[in-house]
């Protein structure tokens, strides 16, 4: 420090006398000696801090008092600085960027360790380069320009909230009210341009945008006429949501001119940044005529949480100012900024820091100039002081005062204010933590952040024009320009859209729906229809929709299908007609002819049933013929028995009884299968004979893909692209231009140069089939879409027309328009079913499987029993003969055992014969006894006489 003062005195030795040199040296020596006593480090008696801002500005008037009061509080507090006196030297920038820069440079020639300010963002951009070079921290409580980045300017600290957050809050308010376009009026300097740029970015992330930017010169020569020229252009724009980002003097002029032009009336939305609340909070009540110019305006204010310290300071402030000057948020930030500097300097001394300066070698090249730049020196303790500033953590009047890793104040928040009558009303809060809320942000920090749309809330607002209903936010520009609505020139299906010959007017179902929807809107929609197409074939609707993005059309009306590739570039209204691709094909009737009784089952099903009948009959014969006389006899008789038994089970009329357990098990399962088959056949045949059945070899889009036959589509329809994307070669696609071409191509068929089927949207197909009874829709609708009107992205007209279309649907007008244009006499085959519901094998596979398993198990058990008996018989023959038999004899023995009648069967047969004989004898004895009894009851002839 002594070295610096000595150098300054030598540079100006020609102008100063020796006495002053000695006094300065003694003064410096005294300061240094005093600084040696202090908590283990060299603490000077005085620490100088600079402050630069405009004293007579809205912010400057309150900031000067707040800074002075903070210095008093710090110097009277023994717990901080520990005897070192904090001195703040003021420089007035006089509302000038140039003088602000000069004042900041003057501080660089003195021994200030930090500068509070500058107030202006323009000055901050310039002086921050000097701060970086000389390592002197600048702490601004009012420069909100978001481009004052801590990366570019590490020695610039913002002790207030950046406009980055303020513009985010405005963007979320705009999103909350569902507005899509805004107009920005701003002061055309670094503060205004960069703030509006931040707003544009914040809106873009929410699918909103600034439709027009109106910059106003920052000079003092701006007149009401200049502002009026800007606002007249704004009044001709479509958007009615206006964001005003300016300085107080210019801002009040804009509001006054807007009120004069009628732009503060019903339908307008004005949102002001916090320049307006800084005036409203710090000034005494404004004149009524000034308040009238801002009725209904939404304003933002930096949020400062309520606290005991804040209330005490406000009470003290009223005593200081006599109630003539109010407190705004910038006063609180200025007060806390001084405390931030004091805490950082105290930590600086505690860490052994000393206040010393050194020459900047880069300034030697400019020595000898009249600027005396060599007087500016580098603050050696600047890096340590900057570190302490960033690490400060205390609770001030603005709440917790702490920097984030991005060197911004933590917990940015704003109050949302509504100007009403002679005062203001708070309608909610915004915080970077939880968005819009009616609760103070500090009450939400203890909860989990919830940014869902349902959680975003604000109180009701009184808008310009004393309107409590949310303004629509846009109107049609009052510049005589009509909307250019593109309409396709169709050459087929003209019931939907058709041009009136010799005019640019159109008629049809789609046109009537559009006109009816427009008539329901609460405002006029001046428009003109613009034909699109050559009149020889239907135009490409995709190309027509893309012309909206090119600016040729303001909208497209017609039978426009809402498909993915179109929704990527435009917005559609609510669908007014259901649509989707279907397949149309020829058909033939199937329930005529003498062989209709065979149709309930497919050919495969008939074959499997026949095989199963024979197989079951064979299985039952194998299981029964050894023990059941009804299944024995000559081979011819046994074959007849098998066939008869198999077929008779179909009617449950089989005469033969089963005796074996295995045979009965197989028969029970088979009869259950026959019952199901019989019932299904009866039901299907009944349906075939009572309901008209149609047949087509094509079952839908999937069956079309598996063939190589040509497929027709309508010219201009999106069906062509869809079919290509599903893998169908373009060589198979045939363009058809009219319903007559549809009918001709389908009647010819693929073998005669026609098509196998036509793929088109359902509304066209229904109109085509209303008088073409030789074709039908096959399969299901394989796409789901609808018809809507197309408009540019984020167009508010699309939203309003969607509401109108829903109203048409609910009140029945949409159906009446449909019946007017599309109601036709349908063909007389409404009760016909295309493609008979035949019963296929897969429907009964489970039954046949169960039956087959039962037969297999029964046969397995049977043959195991036969083999066991064969093994015993072979052993007995070996014992009796004394030698083993040959292979042929053993096979003969096995076959004889299979065909041999079982003894059990003989015994059973004899027992049945004996029982039958005994039964006959008993009957004869009973008859004889009965005859004798009758004879005994008849008196003889002699007795009668």
XYZ file of N, CA and C in Angstrom, residues 60-247:
564
model
N -31.623 3.911 -7.649
C -30.528 4.578 -6.962
C -30.943 5.287 -5.697
N -32.145 5.877 -5.677
C -32.582 6.625 -4.498
C -32.709 5.710 -3.283
N -33.285 4.534 -3.477
C -33.440 3.638 -2.343
C -32.129 2.912 -2.041
N -31.334 2.635 -3.079
C -30.089 1.899 -2.879
C -29.102 2.706 -2.050
N -29.027 4.024 -2.270
C -28.063 4.846 -1.528
C -28.365 4.831 -0.029
N -29.655 4.961 0.292
C -30.027 4.932 1.712
C -29.756 3.554 2.302
N -30.084 2.502 1.545
C -29.897 1.139 2.047
C -28.421 0.836 2.287
N -27.540 1.304 1.380
C -26.108 1.064 1.536
C -25.572 1.815 2.753
N -26.006 3.060 2.900
C -25.539 3.843 4.060
C -25.982 3.213 5.374
N -27.209 2.709 5.419
C -27.689 2.072 6.634
C -26.940 0.762 6.900
N -26.605 0.041 5.846
C -25.851 -1.193 6.030
C -24.467 -0.903 6.582
N -23.821 0.168 6.086
C -22.489 0.539 6.591
C -22.577 0.901 8.075
N -23.611 1.634 8.453
C -23.778 1.981 9.870
C -23.936 0.726 10.722
N -24.779 -0.216 10.244
C -25.011 -1.437 11.018
C -23.745 -2.271 11.142
N -22.948 -2.326 10.096
C -21.720 -3.128 10.127
C -20.688 -2.507 11.059
N -20.505 -1.198 10.938
C -19.491 -0.527 11.770
C -19.879 -0.500 13.244
N -21.170 -0.623 13.529
C -21.599 -0.650 14.927
C -21.674 -2.064 15.482
N -21.365 -3.049 14.668
C -21.429 -4.452 15.078
C -20.017 -4.955 15.340
N -19.725 -5.259 16.594
C -18.361 -5.658 16.955
C -18.039 -7.089 16.545
N -19.051 -7.857 16.128
C -18.803 -9.250 15.759
C -18.290 -9.412 14.341
N -18.159 -8.330 13.611
C -17.687 -8.402 12.238
C -16.657 -7.299 12.010
N -15.636 -7.591 11.266
C -14.520 -6.707 10.934
C -13.623 -6.397 12.145
N -14.113 -6.561 13.333
C -13.286 -6.489 14.541
C -12.425 -5.220 14.601
N -13.073 -4.084 14.567
C -12.377 -2.816 14.722
C -12.031 -2.119 13.435
N -12.024 -2.845 12.339
C -11.770 -2.203 11.047
C -13.035 -1.501 10.586
N -12.881 -0.286 10.140
C -14.028 0.514 9.720
C -14.243 0.349 8.215
N -15.487 0.082 7.861
C -15.849 -0.043 6.454
C -16.278 1.315 5.928
N -15.648 1.761 4.868
C -15.959 3.051 4.255
C -16.387 2.808 2.817
N -17.555 3.318 2.447
C -18.067 3.185 1.086
C -18.001 4.540 0.404
N -17.278 4.598 -0.714
C -17.160 5.820 -1.501
C -18.121 5.734 -2.685
N -18.916 6.789 -2.873
C -19.975 6.776 -3.884
C -19.522 7.525 -5.142
N -19.962 6.995 -6.295
C -19.798 7.678 -7.576
C -21.153 7.671 -8.274
N -21.558 8.849 -8.775
C -22.842 8.988 -9.463
C -22.626 8.794 -10.959
N -23.310 7.806 -11.541
C -23.166 7.562 -12.988
C -24.079 8.447 -13.817
N -25.028 9.168 -13.183
C -25.866 10.160 -13.871
C -26.641 9.569 -15.052
N -27.106 8.322 -14.883
C -27.918 7.679 -15.937
C -27.190 7.607 -17.270
N -25.876 7.589 -17.253
C -25.095 7.577 -18.476
C -24.121 6.407 -18.424
N -24.085 5.653 -19.455
C -23.133 4.572 -19.534
C -21.707 5.078 -19.575
N -21.498 6.213 -20.227
C -20.145 6.761 -20.335
C -19.645 7.225 -18.965
N -20.486 8.020 -18.257
C -20.056 8.509 -16.950
C -19.957 7.364 -15.931
N -20.777 6.371 -16.092
C -20.662 5.214 -15.227
C -19.343 4.510 -15.416
N -18.888 4.426 -16.658
C -17.598 3.786 -16.930
C -16.455 4.630 -16.384
N -16.556 5.963 -16.507
C -15.516 6.844 -15.981
C -15.434 6.726 -14.463
N -16.605 6.694 -13.816
C -16.611 6.582 -12.364
C -16.000 5.274 -11.898
N -16.265 4.200 -12.609
C -15.688 2.912 -12.235
C -14.183 2.924 -12.405
N -13.689 3.596 -13.476
C -12.244 3.659 -13.704
C -11.558 4.481 -12.615
N -12.245 5.490 -12.089
C -11.658 6.288 -11.016
C -11.390 5.433 -9.782
N -12.317 4.517 -9.526
C -12.106 3.635 -8.376
C -10.865 2.769 -8.554
N -10.522 2.482 -9.798
C -9.363 1.646 -10.049
C -8.042 2.342 -9.723
N -8.111 3.671 -9.581
C -6.903 4.419 -9.228
C -6.743 4.575 -7.714
N -7.733 4.124 -6.958
C -7.689 4.240 -5.496
C -7.493 2.862 -4.887
N -7.565 2.832 -3.578
C -7.273 1.587 -2.865
C -8.549 0.839 -2.484
N -9.588 0.894 -3.299
C -10.798 0.137 -3.012
C -10.552 -1.339 -3.288
N -11.106 -2.188 -2.437
C -10.913 -3.628 -2.611
C -12.110 -4.283 -3.313
N -13.216 -3.563 -3.431
C -14.402 -4.079 -4.113
C -15.263 -2.889 -4.495
N -16.131 -3.092 -5.477
C -17.032 -2.035 -5.948
C -18.446 -2.589 -5.941
N -19.360 -1.865 -5.293
C -20.781 -2.228 -5.306
C -21.413 -1.538 -6.508
N -21.766 -2.289 -7.469
C -22.291 -1.759 -8.721
C -21.567 -2.416 -9.884
N -21.765 -1.924 -11.060
C -22.610 -0.787 -11.447
C -24.080 -1.170 -11.521
N -24.926 -0.156 -11.569
C -26.364 -0.365 -11.686
C -26.748 -0.753 -13.098
N -26.070 -0.203 -14.080
C -26.420 -0.408 -15.478
C -25.747 -1.665 -16.028
N -26.512 -2.481 -16.760
C -25.946 -3.655 -17.410
C -24.985 -3.258 -18.519
N -25.247 -2.110 -19.155
C -24.353 -1.643 -20.230
C -22.980 -1.324 -19.662
N -22.934 -0.606 -18.518
C -21.658 -0.281 -17.882
C -20.978 -1.547 -17.384
N -21.766 -2.477 -16.881
C -21.206 -3.714 -16.344
C -20.447 -4.488 -17.415
N -20.957 -4.483 -18.640
C -20.268 -5.189 -19.726
C -18.876 -4.588 -19.960
N -18.775 -3.269 -19.882
C -17.498 -2.615 -20.168
C -16.530 -2.729 -19.002
N -17.001 -2.382 -17.826
C -16.105 -2.299 -16.680
C -15.681 -3.673 -16.181
N -16.441 -4.730 -16.542
C -16.073 -6.069 -16.093
C -14.751 -6.530 -16.689
N -14.405 -6.010 -17.871
C -13.101 -6.340 -18.447
C -11.981 -5.742 -17.582
N -12.215 -4.513 -17.077
C -11.230 -3.885 -16.193
C -11.127 -4.658 -14.882
N -12.287 -5.112 -14.364
C -12.282 -5.885 -13.126
C -11.482 -7.167 -13.277
N -11.630 -7.817 -14.422
C -10.859 -9.044 -14.657
C -9.363 -8.766 -14.666
N -8.995 -7.644 -15.262
C -7.570 -7.327 -15.383
C -6.966 -6.941 -14.045
N -7.681 -6.149 -13.242
C -7.136 -5.632 -11.994
C -7.578 -6.427 -10.777
N -8.362 -7.472 -10.967
C -8.745 -8.405 -9.921
C -9.504 -7.730 -8.774
N -10.374 -6.804 -9.130
C -11.210 -6.126 -8.135
C -12.653 -6.606 -8.350
N -13.262 -7.274 -7.380
C -14.626 -7.772 -7.557
C -15.637 -6.641 -7.681
N -16.553 -6.776 -8.608
C -17.690 -5.871 -8.769
C -18.951 -6.640 -8.379
N -19.730 -6.083 -7.488
C -20.942 -6.737 -6.989
C -22.143 -5.858 -7.324
N -22.900 -6.286 -8.336
C -24.015 -5.462 -8.806
C -25.332 -5.963 -8.237
N -26.091 -5.054 -7.629
C -27.399 -5.371 -7.073
C -28.520 -5.024 -8.042
N -28.173 -4.544 -9.274
C -29.212 -4.084 -10.193
C -28.981 -4.497 -11.635
N -27.777 -4.940 -12.025
C -27.510 -5.329 -13.412
C -28.038 -6.746 -13.630
N -29.182 -6.880 -14.314
C -29.860 -8.177 -14.463
C -29.641 -8.820 -15.819
N -28.837 -8.225 -16.669
C -28.577 -8.777 -18.000
C -28.081 -10.223 -17.872
N -28.796 -11.203 -18.475
C -28.398 -12.602 -18.300
C -27.092 -12.977 -18.994
N -26.587 -12.119 -19.901
C -25.348 -12.463 -20.602
C -24.101 -12.059 -19.827
N -24.282 -11.452 -18.657
C -23.126 -11.141 -17.818
C -22.674 -12.434 -17.144
N -22.074 -13.283 -17.949
C -21.738 -14.629 -17.514
C -20.551 -14.630 -16.563
N -20.631 -15.504 -15.581
C -19.521 -15.628 -14.643
C -18.304 -16.280 -15.290
N -18.503 -16.953 -16.402
C -17.368 -17.551 -17.105
C -16.561 -16.486 -17.833
N -17.259 -15.558 -18.445
C -16.558 -14.480 -19.169
C -16.055 -13.409 -18.204
N -16.831 -13.143 -17.148
C -16.464 -12.092 -16.194
C -16.405 -12.698 -14.786
N -15.323 -13.379 -14.437
C -15.268 -14.047 -13.119
C -15.292 -13.080 -11.953
N -14.851 -11.802 -12.157
C -14.833 -10.852 -11.051
C -16.103 -10.009 -10.997
N -17.103 -10.394 -11.820
C -18.406 -9.728 -11.734
C -19.372 -10.686 -11.023
N -19.922 -10.220 -9.901
C -20.887 -11.008 -9.154
C -22.229 -10.275 -9.148
N -23.273 -11.036 -9.468
C -24.607 -10.457 -9.466
C -25.249 -10.784 -8.125
N -25.550 -9.767 -7.351
C -26.178 -9.980 -6.045
C -27.687 -9.763 -6.100
N -28.231 -9.875 -7.288
C -29.675 -9.863 -7.494
C -29.999 -10.999 -8.465
N -31.262 -11.156 -8.793
C -31.638 -12.249 -9.691
C -31.422 -11.860 -11.143
N -30.982 -12.822 -11.925
C -30.766 -12.603 -13.348
C -32.101 -12.567 -14.086
N -32.143 -11.808 -15.165
C -33.342 -11.793 -16.004
C -33.609 -13.145 -16.656
N -32.643 -14.039 -16.611
C -32.874 -15.384 -17.113
C -34.034 -16.029 -16.366
N -34.093 -15.818 -15.052
C -35.178 -16.384 -14.259
C -36.458 -15.579 -14.423
N -36.326 -14.276 -14.530
C -37.517 -13.453 -14.714
C -38.224 -13.812 -16.023
N -37.457 -14.023 -17.081
C -38.063 -14.376 -18.360
C -38.627 -15.795 -18.334
N -38.015 -16.666 -17.566
C -38.586 -18.006 -17.404
C -39.931 -17.925 -16.694
N -40.014 -17.055 -15.693
C -41.286 -16.882 -14.985
C -42.361 -16.352 -15.932
N -42.010 -15.387 -16.767
C -42.981 -14.848 -17.731
C -43.410 -15.937 -18.712
N -42.445 -16.747 -19.179
C -42.773 -17.822 -20.121
C -43.736 -18.827 -19.490
N -43.564 -19.121 -18.213
C -44.463 -20.067 -17.562
C -45.841 -19.472 -17.331
N -45.917 -18.173 -17.122
C -47.227 -17.523 -17.033
C -47.943 -17.615 -18.378
N -47.213 -17.376 -19.455
C -47.808 -17.461 -20.797
C -48.259 -18.884 -21.084
N -47.456 -19.855 -20.702
C -47.852 -21.253 -20.895
C -49.065 -21.600 -20.035
N -49.124 -21.061 -18.832
C -50.238 -21.344 -17.918
C -51.559 -20.901 -18.530
N -51.563 -19.769 -19.209
C -52.790 -19.266 -19.819
C -52.964 -19.737 -21.258
N -52.095 -20.643 -21.718
C -52.237 -21.297 -23.029
C -52.152 -20.315 -24.188
N -51.351 -19.281 -24.051
C -51.078 -18.410 -25.189
C -49.865 -18.939 -25.941
N -49.831 -18.742 -27.220
C -48.772 -19.317 -28.046
C -47.826 -18.280 -28.640
N -48.297 -17.056 -28.831
C -47.469 -16.019 -29.444
C -47.536 -14.752 -28.602
N -46.406 -14.070 -28.495
C -46.341 -12.808 -27.754
C -45.573 -11.789 -28.584
N -45.751 -10.543 -28.210
C -44.998 -9.434 -28.808
C -44.129 -8.830 -27.722
N -42.868 -8.597 -28.012
C -41.931 -8.038 -27.037
C -41.602 -6.603 -27.415
N -41.852 -5.657 -26.495
C -41.439 -4.258 -26.640
C -40.326 -4.022 -25.634
N -39.185 -3.553 -26.087
C -38.012 -3.507 -25.212
C -37.128 -2.317 -25.547
N -36.285 -1.974 -24.593
C -35.270 -0.943 -24.803
C -34.125 -1.582 -25.584
N -33.711 -0.935 -26.638
C -32.767 -1.556 -27.559
C -31.318 -1.323 -27.107
N -30.944 -1.931 -25.978
C -29.556 -1.938 -25.540
C -29.248 -3.338 -25.000
N -28.088 -3.479 -24.372
C -27.714 -4.805 -23.883
C -28.745 -5.360 -22.900
N -29.245 -4.503 -22.041
C -30.233 -4.927 -21.049
C -31.506 -5.418 -21.729
N -32.025 -4.656 -22.673
C -33.283 -5.021 -23.330
C -33.133 -6.186 -24.291
N -32.136 -6.112 -25.175
C -31.974 -7.169 -26.179
C -31.705 -8.529 -25.550
N -30.800 -8.557 -24.590
C -30.441 -9.841 -23.990
C -31.573 -10.399 -23.121
N -32.339 -9.505 -22.505
C -33.491 -9.991 -21.748
C -34.538 -10.610 -22.652
N -34.835 -9.972 -23.780
C -35.816 -10.506 -24.716
C -35.310 -11.797 -25.355
N -34.007 -11.870 -25.586
C -33.446 -13.111 -26.121
C -33.645 -14.269 -25.135
N -33.467 -13.996 -23.850
C -33.725 -15.033 -22.838
C -35.191 -15.422 -22.817
N -36.097 -14.445 -23.020
C -37.524 -14.744 -23.083
C -37.841 -15.626 -24.284
N -37.235 -15.324 -25.403
C -37.456 -16.119 -26.613
C -37.046 -17.571 -26.399
N -35.902 -17.768 -25.757
C -35.439 -19.129 -25.486
C -36.376 -19.858 -24.526
N -36.832 -19.146 -23.500
C -37.725 -19.777 -22.526
C -39.069 -20.144 -23.160
N -39.562 -19.299 -24.066
C -40.822 -19.596 -24.738
C -40.679 -20.774 -25.692
N -39.526 -20.848 -26.367
C -39.326 -21.912 -27.354
C -39.389 -23.290 -26.709
N -38.898 -23.417 -25.493
C -38.942 -24.715 -24.816
C -40.365 -25.108 -24.443
N -41.302 -24.169 -24.526
C -42.704 -24.440 -24.185
C -43.604 -24.333 -25.409
N -42.994 -24.452 -26.572
C -43.718 -24.419 -27.854
C -44.489 -23.108 -28.030
N -43.912 -22.028 -27.537
C -44.441 -20.684 -27.762
C -43.348 -19.872 -28.468
N -43.687 -18.671 -28.862
C -42.672 -17.880 -29.566
C -43.019 -16.398 -29.492
N -41.993 -15.583 -29.771
C -42.192 -14.141 -29.915
C -42.464 -13.873 -31.391
N -43.668 -13.433 -31.699
C -44.028 -13.222 -33.101
C -43.512 -11.899 -33.648
N -43.241 -10.940 -32.756
C -42.756 -9.635 -33.235
C -41.966 -8.979 -32.108
N -40.786 -8.442 -32.453
C -39.945 -7.733 -31.499
C -39.889 -6.260 -31.896
N -40.303 -5.404 -30.973
C -40.326 -3.964 -31.235
C -39.309 -3.290 -30.330
N -38.157 -2.951 -30.869
C -37.120 -2.279 -30.103
C -37.262 -0.767 -30.171
N -36.999 -0.108 -29.047
C -37.073 1.348 -28.969
C -35.698 1.874 -28.578
N -35.285 2.945 -29.200
C -33.958 3.516 -28.952
C -33.789 3.897 -27.488
N -32.610 3.623 -26.896
C -32.379 3.959 -25.492
C -32.032 5.430 -25.261
N -31.949 6.212 -26.282
C -31.565 7.604 -26.122
C -32.624 8.439 -25.440
N -32.219 9.555 -24.919
C -33.150 10.462 -24.226
C -33.993 11.251 -25.203
N -33.704 11.139 -26.476
C -34.432 11.919 -27.478
C -35.688 11.215 -27.980
N -36.020 10.065 -27.420
C -37.209 9.331 -27.868
C -38.452 10.133 -27.492
N -39.356 10.303 -28.449
C -40.569 11.092 -28.243
C -41.796 10.180 -28.254
N -42.931 10.764 -27.894
C -44.177 10.018 -27.946
C -44.512 9.602 -29.369
N -44.122 10.425 -30.314
C -44.364 10.063 -31.715
C -43.608 8.805 -32.110
N -42.361 8.690 -31.631
C -41.580 7.482 -31.943
C -42.249 6.246 -31.332
N -42.684 6.391 -30.093
C -43.348 5.270 -29.444
C -44.667 4.942 -30.129
N -45.379 5.956 -30.560
C -46.650 5.735 -31.237
C -46.448 4.970 -32.544
N -45.398 5.291 -33.287
C -45.119 4.561 -34.530
C -44.902 3.073 -34.262
N -44.215 2.794 -33.155
C -43.959 1.379 -32.813
C -45.254 0.682 -32.429
N -46.079 1.335 -31.614
C -47.295 0.690 -31.132
C -48.349 0.545 -32.229
N -48.357 1.416 -33.203
C -49.287 1.252 -34.328
C -48.968 -0.031 -35.084
N -47.692 -0.306 -35.268
C -47.309 -1.575 -35.906
C -47.705 -2.772 -35.049
N -47.552 -2.622 -33.747
C -47.928 -3.717 -32.849
C -49.433 -3.972 -32.921
N -50.232 -2.899 -33.024
C -51.680 -3.053 -33.066
C -52.151 -3.799 -34.301
N -51.355 -3.788 -35.360
C -51.720 -4.503 -36.583
C -51.353 -5.973 -36.546
N -50.676 -6.386 -35.488
C -50.246 -7.776 -35.387
C -51.393 -8.659 -34.870
N -51.195 -9.955 -35.020
C -52.210 -10.924 -34.592
C -52.221 -11.109 -33.077
N -51.060 -11.162 -32.475
C -50.976 -11.424 -31.043
C -51.453 -10.215 -30.244
N -52.071 -10.504 -29.107
C -52.514 -9.460 -28.198
C -51.853 -9.595 -26.829
N -50.827 -10.439 -26.738
C -50.059 -10.605 -25.504
C -48.752 -9.847 -25.670
N -48.532 -8.810 -24.848
C -47.395 -7.902 -25.011
C -46.558 -7.925 -23.742
N -45.257 -8.155 -23.914
C -44.307 -8.126 -22.797
C -43.497 -6.842 -22.927
N -43.470 -6.040 -21.861
C -42.782 -4.750 -21.867
C -41.549 -4.846 -20.968
N -40.362 -4.677 -21.584
C -39.091 -4.788 -20.867
C -38.293 -3.521 -21.156
N -38.334 -2.572 -20.217
C -37.717 -1.270 -20.484
C -37.293 -0.643 -19.157
N -36.828 0.626 -19.248
C -36.543 1.417 -18.062
C -37.812 2.175 -17.678
